[in-house]
Coordinates of C-alpha atoms and ligand atoms in Angstrom, one line a residue:
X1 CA 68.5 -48.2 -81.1
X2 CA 70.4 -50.7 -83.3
X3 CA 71.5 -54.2 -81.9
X4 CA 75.2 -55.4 -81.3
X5 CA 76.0 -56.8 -84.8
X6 CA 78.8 -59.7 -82.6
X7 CA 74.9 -60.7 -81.2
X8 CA 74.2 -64.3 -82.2
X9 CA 71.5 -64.0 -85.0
X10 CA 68.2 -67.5 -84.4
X11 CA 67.4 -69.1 -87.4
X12 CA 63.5 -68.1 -89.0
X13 CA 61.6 -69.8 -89.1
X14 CA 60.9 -70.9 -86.1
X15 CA 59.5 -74.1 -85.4
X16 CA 55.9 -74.5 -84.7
X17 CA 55.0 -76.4 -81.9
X18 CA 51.9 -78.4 -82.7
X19 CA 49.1 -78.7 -83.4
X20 CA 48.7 -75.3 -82.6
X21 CA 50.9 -72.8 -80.9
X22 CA 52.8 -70.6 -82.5
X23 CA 56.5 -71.1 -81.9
X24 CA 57.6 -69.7 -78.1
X25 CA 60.0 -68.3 -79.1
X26 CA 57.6 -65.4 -80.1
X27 CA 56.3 -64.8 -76.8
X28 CA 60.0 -64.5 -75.3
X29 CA 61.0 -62.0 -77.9
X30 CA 58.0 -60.1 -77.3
X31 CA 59.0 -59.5 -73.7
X32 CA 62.4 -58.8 -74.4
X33 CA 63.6 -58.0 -78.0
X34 CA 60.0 -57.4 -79.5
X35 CA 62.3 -55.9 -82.7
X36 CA 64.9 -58.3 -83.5
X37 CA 67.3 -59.5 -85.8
X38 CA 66.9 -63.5 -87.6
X39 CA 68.6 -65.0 -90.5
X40 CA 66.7 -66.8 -93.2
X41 CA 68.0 -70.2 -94.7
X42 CA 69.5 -68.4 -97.8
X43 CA 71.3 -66.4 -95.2
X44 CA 69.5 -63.4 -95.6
X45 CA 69.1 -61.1 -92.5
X46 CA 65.5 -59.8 -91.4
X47 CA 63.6 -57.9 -88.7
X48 CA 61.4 -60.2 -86.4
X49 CA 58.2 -58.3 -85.2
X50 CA 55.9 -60.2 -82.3
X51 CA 53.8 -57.3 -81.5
X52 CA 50.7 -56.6 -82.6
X53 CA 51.1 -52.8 -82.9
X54 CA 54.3 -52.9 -84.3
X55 CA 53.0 -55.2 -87.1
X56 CA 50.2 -53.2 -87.9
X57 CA 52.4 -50.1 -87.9
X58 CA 54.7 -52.0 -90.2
X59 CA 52.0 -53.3 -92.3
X60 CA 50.4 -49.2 -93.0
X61 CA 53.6 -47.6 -93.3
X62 CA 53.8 -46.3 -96.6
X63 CA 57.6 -46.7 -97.0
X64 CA 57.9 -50.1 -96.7
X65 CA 57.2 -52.4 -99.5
X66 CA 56.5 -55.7 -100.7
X67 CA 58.5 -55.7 -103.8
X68 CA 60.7 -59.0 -104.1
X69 CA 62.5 -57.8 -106.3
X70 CA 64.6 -55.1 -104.5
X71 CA 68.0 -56.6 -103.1
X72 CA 68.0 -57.5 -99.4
X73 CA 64.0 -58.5 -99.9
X74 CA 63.6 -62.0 -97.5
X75 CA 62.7 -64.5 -99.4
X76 CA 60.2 -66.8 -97.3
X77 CA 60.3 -69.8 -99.8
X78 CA 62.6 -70.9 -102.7
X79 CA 59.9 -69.8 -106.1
X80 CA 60.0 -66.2 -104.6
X81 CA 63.9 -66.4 -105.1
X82 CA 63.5 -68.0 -108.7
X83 CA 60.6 -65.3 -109.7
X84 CA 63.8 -62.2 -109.3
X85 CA 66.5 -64.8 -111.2
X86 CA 64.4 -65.6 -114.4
X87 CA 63.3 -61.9 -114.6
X88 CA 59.7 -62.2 -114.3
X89 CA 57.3 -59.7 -113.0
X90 CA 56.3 -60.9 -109.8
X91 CA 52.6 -61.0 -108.9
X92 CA 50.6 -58.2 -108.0
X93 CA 50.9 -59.4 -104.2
X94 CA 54.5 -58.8 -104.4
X95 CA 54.2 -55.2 -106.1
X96 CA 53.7 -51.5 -104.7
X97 CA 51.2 -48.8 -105.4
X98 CA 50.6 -47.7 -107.9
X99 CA 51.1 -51.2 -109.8
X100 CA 49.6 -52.9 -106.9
X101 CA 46.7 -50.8 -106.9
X102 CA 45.3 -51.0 -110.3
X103 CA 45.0 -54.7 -109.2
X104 CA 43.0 -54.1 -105.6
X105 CA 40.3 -52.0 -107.3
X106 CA 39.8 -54.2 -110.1
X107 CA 39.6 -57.6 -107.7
X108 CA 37.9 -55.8 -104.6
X109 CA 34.4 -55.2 -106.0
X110 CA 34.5 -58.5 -107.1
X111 CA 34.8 -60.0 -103.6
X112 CA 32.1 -57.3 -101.5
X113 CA 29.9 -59.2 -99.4
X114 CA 27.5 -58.2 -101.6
X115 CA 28.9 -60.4 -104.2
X116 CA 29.5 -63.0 -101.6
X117 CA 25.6 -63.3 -100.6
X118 CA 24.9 -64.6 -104.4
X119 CA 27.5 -67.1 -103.9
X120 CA 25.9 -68.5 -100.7
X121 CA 23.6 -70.9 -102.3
X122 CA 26.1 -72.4 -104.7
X123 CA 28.8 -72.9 -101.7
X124 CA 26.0 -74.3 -99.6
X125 CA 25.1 -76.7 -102.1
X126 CA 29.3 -77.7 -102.8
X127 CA 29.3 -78.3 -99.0
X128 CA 26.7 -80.6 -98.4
X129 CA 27.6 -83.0 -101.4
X130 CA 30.9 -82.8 -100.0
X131 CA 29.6 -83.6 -96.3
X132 CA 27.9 -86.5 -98.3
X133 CA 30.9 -87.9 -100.2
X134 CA 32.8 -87.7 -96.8
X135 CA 29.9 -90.0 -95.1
X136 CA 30.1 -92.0 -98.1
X137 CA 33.9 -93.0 -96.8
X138 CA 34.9 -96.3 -95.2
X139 CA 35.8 -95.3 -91.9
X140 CA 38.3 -93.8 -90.7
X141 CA 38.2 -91.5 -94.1
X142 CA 40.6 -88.6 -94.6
X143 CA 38.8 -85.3 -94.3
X144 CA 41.9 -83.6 -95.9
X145 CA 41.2 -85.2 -98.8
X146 CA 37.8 -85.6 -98.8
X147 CA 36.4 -82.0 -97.3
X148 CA 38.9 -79.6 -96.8
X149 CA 41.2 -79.8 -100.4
X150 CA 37.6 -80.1 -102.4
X151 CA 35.6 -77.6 -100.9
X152 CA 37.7 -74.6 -101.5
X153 CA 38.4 -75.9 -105.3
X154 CA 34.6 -76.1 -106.0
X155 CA 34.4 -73.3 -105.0
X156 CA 36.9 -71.5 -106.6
X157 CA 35.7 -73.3 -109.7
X158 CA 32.3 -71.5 -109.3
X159 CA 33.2 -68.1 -108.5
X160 CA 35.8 -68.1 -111.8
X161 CA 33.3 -69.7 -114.0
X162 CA 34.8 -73.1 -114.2
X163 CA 32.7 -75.4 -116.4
X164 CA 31.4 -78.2 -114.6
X165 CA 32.6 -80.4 -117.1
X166 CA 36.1 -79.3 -116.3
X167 CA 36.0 -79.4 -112.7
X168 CA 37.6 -82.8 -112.5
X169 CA 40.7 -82.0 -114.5
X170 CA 40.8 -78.4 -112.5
X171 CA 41.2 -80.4 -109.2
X172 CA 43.4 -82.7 -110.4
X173 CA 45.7 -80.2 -111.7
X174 CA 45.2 -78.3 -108.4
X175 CA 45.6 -81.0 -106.2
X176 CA 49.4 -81.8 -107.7
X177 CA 49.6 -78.2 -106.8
X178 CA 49.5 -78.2 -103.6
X179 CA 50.5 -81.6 -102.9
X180 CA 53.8 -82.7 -101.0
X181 CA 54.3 -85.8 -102.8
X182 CA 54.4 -83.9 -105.9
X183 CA 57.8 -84.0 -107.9
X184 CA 58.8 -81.0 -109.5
X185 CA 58.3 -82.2 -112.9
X186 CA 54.8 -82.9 -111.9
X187 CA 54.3 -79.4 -110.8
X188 CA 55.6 -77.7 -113.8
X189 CA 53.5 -79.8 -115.7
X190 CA 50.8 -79.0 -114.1
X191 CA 51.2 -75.2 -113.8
X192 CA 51.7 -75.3 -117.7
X193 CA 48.5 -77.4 -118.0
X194 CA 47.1 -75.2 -115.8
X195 CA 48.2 -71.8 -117.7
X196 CA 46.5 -73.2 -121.2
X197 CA 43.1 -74.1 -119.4
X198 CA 43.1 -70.4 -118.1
X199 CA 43.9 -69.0 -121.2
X200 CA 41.3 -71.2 -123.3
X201 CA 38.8 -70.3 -120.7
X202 CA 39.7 -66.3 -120.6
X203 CA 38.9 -66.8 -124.6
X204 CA 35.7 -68.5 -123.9
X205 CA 34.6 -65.6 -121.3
X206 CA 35.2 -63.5 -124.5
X207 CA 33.3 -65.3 -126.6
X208 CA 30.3 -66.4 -124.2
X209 CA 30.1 -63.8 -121.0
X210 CA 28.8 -65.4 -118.2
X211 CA 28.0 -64.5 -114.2
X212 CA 31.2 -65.3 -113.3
X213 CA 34.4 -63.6 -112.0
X214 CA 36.6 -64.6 -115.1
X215 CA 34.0 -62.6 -117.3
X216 CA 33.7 -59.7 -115.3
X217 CA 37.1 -59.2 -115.1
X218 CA 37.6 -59.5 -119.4
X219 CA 34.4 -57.7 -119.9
X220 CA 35.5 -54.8 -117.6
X221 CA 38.9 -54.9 -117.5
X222 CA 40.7 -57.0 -120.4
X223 CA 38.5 -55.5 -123.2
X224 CA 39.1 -51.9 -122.1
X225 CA 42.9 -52.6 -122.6
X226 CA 43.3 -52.1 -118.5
X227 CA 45.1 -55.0 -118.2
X228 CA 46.9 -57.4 -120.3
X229 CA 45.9 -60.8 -121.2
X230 CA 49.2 -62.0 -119.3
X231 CA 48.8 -60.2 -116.4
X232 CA 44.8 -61.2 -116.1
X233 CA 46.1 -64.8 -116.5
X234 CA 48.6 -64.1 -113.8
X235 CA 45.9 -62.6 -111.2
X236 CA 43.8 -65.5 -111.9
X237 CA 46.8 -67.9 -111.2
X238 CA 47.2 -65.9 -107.6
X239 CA 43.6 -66.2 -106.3
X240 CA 44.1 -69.9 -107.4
X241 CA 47.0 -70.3 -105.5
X242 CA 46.3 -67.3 -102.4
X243 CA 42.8 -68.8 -101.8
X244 CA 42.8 -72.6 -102.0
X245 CA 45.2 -73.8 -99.6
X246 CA 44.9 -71.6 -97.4
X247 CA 41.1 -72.0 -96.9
X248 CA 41.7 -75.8 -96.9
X249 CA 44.7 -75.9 -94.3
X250 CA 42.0 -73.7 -92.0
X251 CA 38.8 -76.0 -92.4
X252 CA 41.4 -79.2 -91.6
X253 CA 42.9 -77.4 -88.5
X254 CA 39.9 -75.7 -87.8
X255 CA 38.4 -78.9 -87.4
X256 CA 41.5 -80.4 -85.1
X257 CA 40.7 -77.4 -82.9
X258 CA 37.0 -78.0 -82.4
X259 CA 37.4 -81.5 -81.6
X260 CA 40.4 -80.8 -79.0
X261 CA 38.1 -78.1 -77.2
X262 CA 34.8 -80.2 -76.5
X263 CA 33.4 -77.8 -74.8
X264 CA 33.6 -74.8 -77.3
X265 CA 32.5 -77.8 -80.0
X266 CA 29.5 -78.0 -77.4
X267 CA 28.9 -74.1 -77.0
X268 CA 28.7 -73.9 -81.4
X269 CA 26.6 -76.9 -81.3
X270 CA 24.1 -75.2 -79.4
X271 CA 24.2 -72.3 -80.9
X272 CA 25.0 -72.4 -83.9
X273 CA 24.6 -68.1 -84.7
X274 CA 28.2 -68.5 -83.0
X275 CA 30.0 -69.5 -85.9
X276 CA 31.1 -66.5 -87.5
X277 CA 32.8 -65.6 -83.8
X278 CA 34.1 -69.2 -83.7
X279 CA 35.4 -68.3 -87.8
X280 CA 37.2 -65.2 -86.1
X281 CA 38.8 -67.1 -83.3
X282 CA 40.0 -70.1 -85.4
X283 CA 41.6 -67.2 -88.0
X284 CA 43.6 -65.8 -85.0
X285 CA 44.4 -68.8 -82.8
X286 CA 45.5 -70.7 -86.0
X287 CA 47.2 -67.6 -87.9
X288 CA 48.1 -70.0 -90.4
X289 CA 49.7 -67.4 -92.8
X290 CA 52.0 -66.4 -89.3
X291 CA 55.3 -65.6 -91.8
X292 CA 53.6 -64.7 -95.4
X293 CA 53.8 -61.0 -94.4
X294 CA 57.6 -60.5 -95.2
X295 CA 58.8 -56.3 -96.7
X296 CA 61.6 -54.6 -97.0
X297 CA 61.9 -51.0 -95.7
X298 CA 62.4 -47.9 -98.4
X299 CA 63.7 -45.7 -96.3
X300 CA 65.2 -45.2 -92.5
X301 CA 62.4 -45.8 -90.1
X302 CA 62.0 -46.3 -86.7
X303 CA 59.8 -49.7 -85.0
X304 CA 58.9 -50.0 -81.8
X305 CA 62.6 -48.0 -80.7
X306 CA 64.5 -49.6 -82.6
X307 CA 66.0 -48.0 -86.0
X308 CA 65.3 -50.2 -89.5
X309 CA 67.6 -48.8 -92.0
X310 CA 66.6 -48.6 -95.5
X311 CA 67.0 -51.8 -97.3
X312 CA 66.3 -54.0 -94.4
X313 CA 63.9 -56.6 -94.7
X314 CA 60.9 -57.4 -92.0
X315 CA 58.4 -60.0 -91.4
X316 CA 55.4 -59.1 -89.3
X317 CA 54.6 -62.4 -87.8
X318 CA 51.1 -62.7 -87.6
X319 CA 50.9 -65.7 -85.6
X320 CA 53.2 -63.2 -82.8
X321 CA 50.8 -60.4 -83.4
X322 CA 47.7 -62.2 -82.9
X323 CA 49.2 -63.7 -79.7
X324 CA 50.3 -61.0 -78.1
X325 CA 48.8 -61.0 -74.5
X326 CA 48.1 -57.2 -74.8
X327 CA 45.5 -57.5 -77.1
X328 CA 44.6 -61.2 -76.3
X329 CA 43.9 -61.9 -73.5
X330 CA 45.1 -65.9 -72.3
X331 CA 46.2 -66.1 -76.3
X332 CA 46.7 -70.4 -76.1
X333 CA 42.8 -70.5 -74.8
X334 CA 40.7 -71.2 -78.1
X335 CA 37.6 -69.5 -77.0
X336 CA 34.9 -68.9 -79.9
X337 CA 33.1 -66.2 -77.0
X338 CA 36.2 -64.1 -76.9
X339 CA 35.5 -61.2 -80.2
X340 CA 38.6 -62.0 -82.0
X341 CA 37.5 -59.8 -84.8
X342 CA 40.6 -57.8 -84.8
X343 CA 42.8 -59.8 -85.3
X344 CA 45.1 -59.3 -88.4
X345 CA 45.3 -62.9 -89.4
X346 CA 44.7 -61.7 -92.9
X347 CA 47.3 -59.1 -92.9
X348 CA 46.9 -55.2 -92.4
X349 CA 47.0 -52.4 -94.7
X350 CA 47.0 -52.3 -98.7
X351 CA 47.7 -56.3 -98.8
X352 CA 45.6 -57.1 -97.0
X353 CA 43.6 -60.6 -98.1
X354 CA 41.8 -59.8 -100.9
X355 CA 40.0 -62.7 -100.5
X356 CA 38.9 -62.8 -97.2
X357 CA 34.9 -62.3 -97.4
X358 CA 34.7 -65.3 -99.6
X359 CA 37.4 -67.4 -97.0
X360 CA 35.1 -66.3 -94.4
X361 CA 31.7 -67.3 -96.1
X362 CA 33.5 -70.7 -97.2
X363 CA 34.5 -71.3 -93.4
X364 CA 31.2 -70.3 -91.9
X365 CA 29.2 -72.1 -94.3
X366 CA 31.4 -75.0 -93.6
X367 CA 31.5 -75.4 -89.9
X368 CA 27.6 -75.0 -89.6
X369 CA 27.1 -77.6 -91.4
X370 CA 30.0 -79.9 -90.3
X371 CA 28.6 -79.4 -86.5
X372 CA 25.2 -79.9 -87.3
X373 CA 25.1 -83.0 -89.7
X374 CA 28.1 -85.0 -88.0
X375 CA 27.5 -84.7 -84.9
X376 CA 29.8 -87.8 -83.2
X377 CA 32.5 -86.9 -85.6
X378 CA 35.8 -87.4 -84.1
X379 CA 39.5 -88.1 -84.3
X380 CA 40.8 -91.5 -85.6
X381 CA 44.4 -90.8 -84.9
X382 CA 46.3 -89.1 -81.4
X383 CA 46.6 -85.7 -81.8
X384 CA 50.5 -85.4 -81.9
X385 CA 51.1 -88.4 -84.6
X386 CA 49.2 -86.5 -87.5
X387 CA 51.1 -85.1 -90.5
X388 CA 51.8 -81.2 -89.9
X389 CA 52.9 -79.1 -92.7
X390 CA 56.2 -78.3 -91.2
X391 CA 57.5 -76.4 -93.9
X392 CA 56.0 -74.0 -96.5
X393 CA 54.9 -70.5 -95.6
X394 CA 51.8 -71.6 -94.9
X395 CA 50.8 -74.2 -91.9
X396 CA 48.5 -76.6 -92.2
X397 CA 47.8 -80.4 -92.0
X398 CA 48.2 -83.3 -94.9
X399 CA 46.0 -85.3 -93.3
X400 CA 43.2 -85.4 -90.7
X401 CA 41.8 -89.0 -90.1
X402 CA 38.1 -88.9 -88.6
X403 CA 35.8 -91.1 -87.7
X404 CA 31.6 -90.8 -86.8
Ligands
LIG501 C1 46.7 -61.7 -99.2 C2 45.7 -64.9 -95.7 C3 42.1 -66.8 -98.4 C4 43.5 -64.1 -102.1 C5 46.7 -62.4 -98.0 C6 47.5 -62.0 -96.9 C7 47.2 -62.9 -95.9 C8 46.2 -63.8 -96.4 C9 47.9 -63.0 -94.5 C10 48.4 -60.8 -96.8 C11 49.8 -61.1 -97.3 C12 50.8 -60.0 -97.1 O1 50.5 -59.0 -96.5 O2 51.9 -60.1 -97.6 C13 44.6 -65.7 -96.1 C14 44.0 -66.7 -95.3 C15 42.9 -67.2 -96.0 C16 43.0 -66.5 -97.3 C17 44.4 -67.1 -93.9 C18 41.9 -68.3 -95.7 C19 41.4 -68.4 -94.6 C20 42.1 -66.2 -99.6 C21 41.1 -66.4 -100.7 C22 41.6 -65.6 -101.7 C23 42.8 -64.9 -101.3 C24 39.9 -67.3 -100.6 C25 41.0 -65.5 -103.1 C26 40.0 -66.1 -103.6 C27 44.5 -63.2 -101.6 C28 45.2 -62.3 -102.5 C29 46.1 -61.6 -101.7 C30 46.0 -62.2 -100.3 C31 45.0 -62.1 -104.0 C32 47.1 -60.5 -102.1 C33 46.4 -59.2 -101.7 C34 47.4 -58.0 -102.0 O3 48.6 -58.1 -102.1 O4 46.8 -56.9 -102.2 N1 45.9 -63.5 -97.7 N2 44.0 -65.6 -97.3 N3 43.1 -65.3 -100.0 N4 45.0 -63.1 -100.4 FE1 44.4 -64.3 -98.8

């Protein structure tokens, strides 16, 4: 089944209604176009999919592919767009099998919960001084700025191998990154800036090996000529970038959520062995990475009875997906009892999150503590005045004024 071309195409995205829905417009389409046709600000035509089965059947398929830079791909923000026009290799995120794959089995033993446990001390350690320089605050204090942007970037500091002498100018650097006020001179700056600490510190991993993720990957990959220098700077520059904001915009919202639902707040508080459910839940009821999911089919296939022609693009909309009543039960109820575990808020299939044993450590680590050391934290501004991250692919907050 193909749809009426003379159909009036919506816009994508769609707006987010906040602090936490996903748009409605999901839930509408579910019920009666659950395959459907948007248009993307650049005017590029794409496949909506709100159900969970279909995105995970989307997801696994081995003909469709996450290549940007075959025409017709839907570009989700501008950079992806700029990556095809100056010829550069996009990262491995963006590439097939076997490309792609060379990358997953050199990261993935890297990121094992095995590996994760020897990081728990370290990240328990970069969370209470954190909790501490929060608490050190005047009042109302930002916990954007003070929890949830530092956290992940200590952390990410630790698992590459970051000097702690260098930690300072890594967060800096960082933090223009991934801030909105940032010009785009300051960017570029700071992703050169950024590049030449990577390199330098690739050539000190060389030089002096340390337990660290940076020198496993030279030791074991560089050094046996497996990969380039260039593309092991380039795979370093994507967990920076995959696994920083994304952790942060989930402790900030993660937070919101918690304090909006007093009574699940009271359920961790009293047990606290519920965290790693209440993790889960936030992951799925947040789905902050709803559109970063976008392919392009290979060949003709068919979705849910409806024929995708090769060349089409789709995005699996997470935040549709791990909505859908189906498989969620009462989806808007944020309820840390419900064993959200399946959810697919880190994608599905061979991209999915690389990173998400150490997201999920960070975050559990995290809200322990948060509940049990602050226990009369709350909000310091309403709810529907603070500053959502609108645009971007992926949602989040700038800000989250709290008080204790
Ligand atoms: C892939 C979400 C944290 C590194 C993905 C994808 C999603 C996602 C949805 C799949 C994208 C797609 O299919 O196109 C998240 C969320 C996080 C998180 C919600 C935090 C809660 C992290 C962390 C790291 C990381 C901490 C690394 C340190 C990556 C990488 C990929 C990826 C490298 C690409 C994997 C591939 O293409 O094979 N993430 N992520 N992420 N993530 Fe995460």
């Amino acid at each position: 089944m193909t749809q009426d071309p003379a159909a009036e195409v919506p816009e994508f995205p769609m707006a987010r209604r906040c602090p936490f829905d996903p748009p409605s417009e999901y839930a509408k389409l579910r019920e009666t176009e659950p395959v459907s046709r948007a248009q993307l600000p650049d005017g590029t035509p794409a496949w909506l999919l709100t159900r969970y089965a279909d995105a995970r059947a989307v997801l696994a398929h081995p003909t469709v592919s996450a290549d940007i830079t075959k025409p017709g791909f839907p570009p989700l923000i501008p950079i992806q767009k700029d990556i095809v026009k100056q010829g550069h290799k996009p990262p491995f995120m963006r590439q097939d099998p076997p490309e792609h794959t060379v990358y997953r089995r050199m990261l993935i033993p890297e990121f094992t919960v095995r590996r994760m446990k020897v990081l728990r001390p370290a990240i328990e350690q970069i969370v209470d001084d954190q909790l501490d320089h929060l608490l050190a605050q005047d009042r109302p204090a930002d916990l954007v700025a003070h929890l949830a942007l530092p956290v992940p970037s200590l952390v990410i500091c630790r698992t590459l191998g970051v000097p702690y002498a260098d930690h300072e100018f890594f967060q800096d650097k960082t933090g223009i990154l991934l801030s909105f006020d940032s010009t785009p001179e300051q960017v570029a700056k700071a992703m050169t800036e950024i590049r030449a600490f990577l390199g330098d510190l690739i050539s000190e991993k060389q030089r002096t090996p340390d337990d660290d993720l940076v020198s496993s990957l030279v030791h074991n990959h560089l050094e046996k000529g497996e990969v380039t220098r260039e593309n092991l700077l380039a795979t370093i520059l994507l967990l920076l970038n995959a696994g920083h904001e994304t952790t942060a915009n989930m402790i900030s919202l993660g937070t919101l959520a918690l304090l909006e639902n007093p009574e699940q707040l009271a359920a961790l508080r009293a047990d606290p062995e519920l965290v790693g459910p209440a993790v889960e839940e936030m992951l799925r009821y947040l789905s902050i990475g709803d559109i970063v999911p976008a392919r392009i089919a290979t060949e003709d296939m068919e979705v849910g009875g409806t024929t995708i022609k090769a060349g089409e693009g789709l995005i699996a909309l997470l935040g549709a997906a791990n909505w859908d009543t189906g498989v969620f039960p009462s989806p808007e109820t944020f309820d840390i009892h419900r064993g959200a575990r399946h959810h697919i808020a880190f994608g599905y299939g061979v991209h999915q999150c690389v990173g998400q044993n150490l997201a999920r450590l960070e975050l559990e680590i995290l809200f322990r503590k948060l509940v049990s050391r602050v226990p009369t934290l709350r909000l310091a501004a309403p709810v529907e005045d603070l500053p959502y991250k609108r645009q971007g692919a992926v949602y989040g907050l700038h800000a989250l004024p709290v008080d204790w």
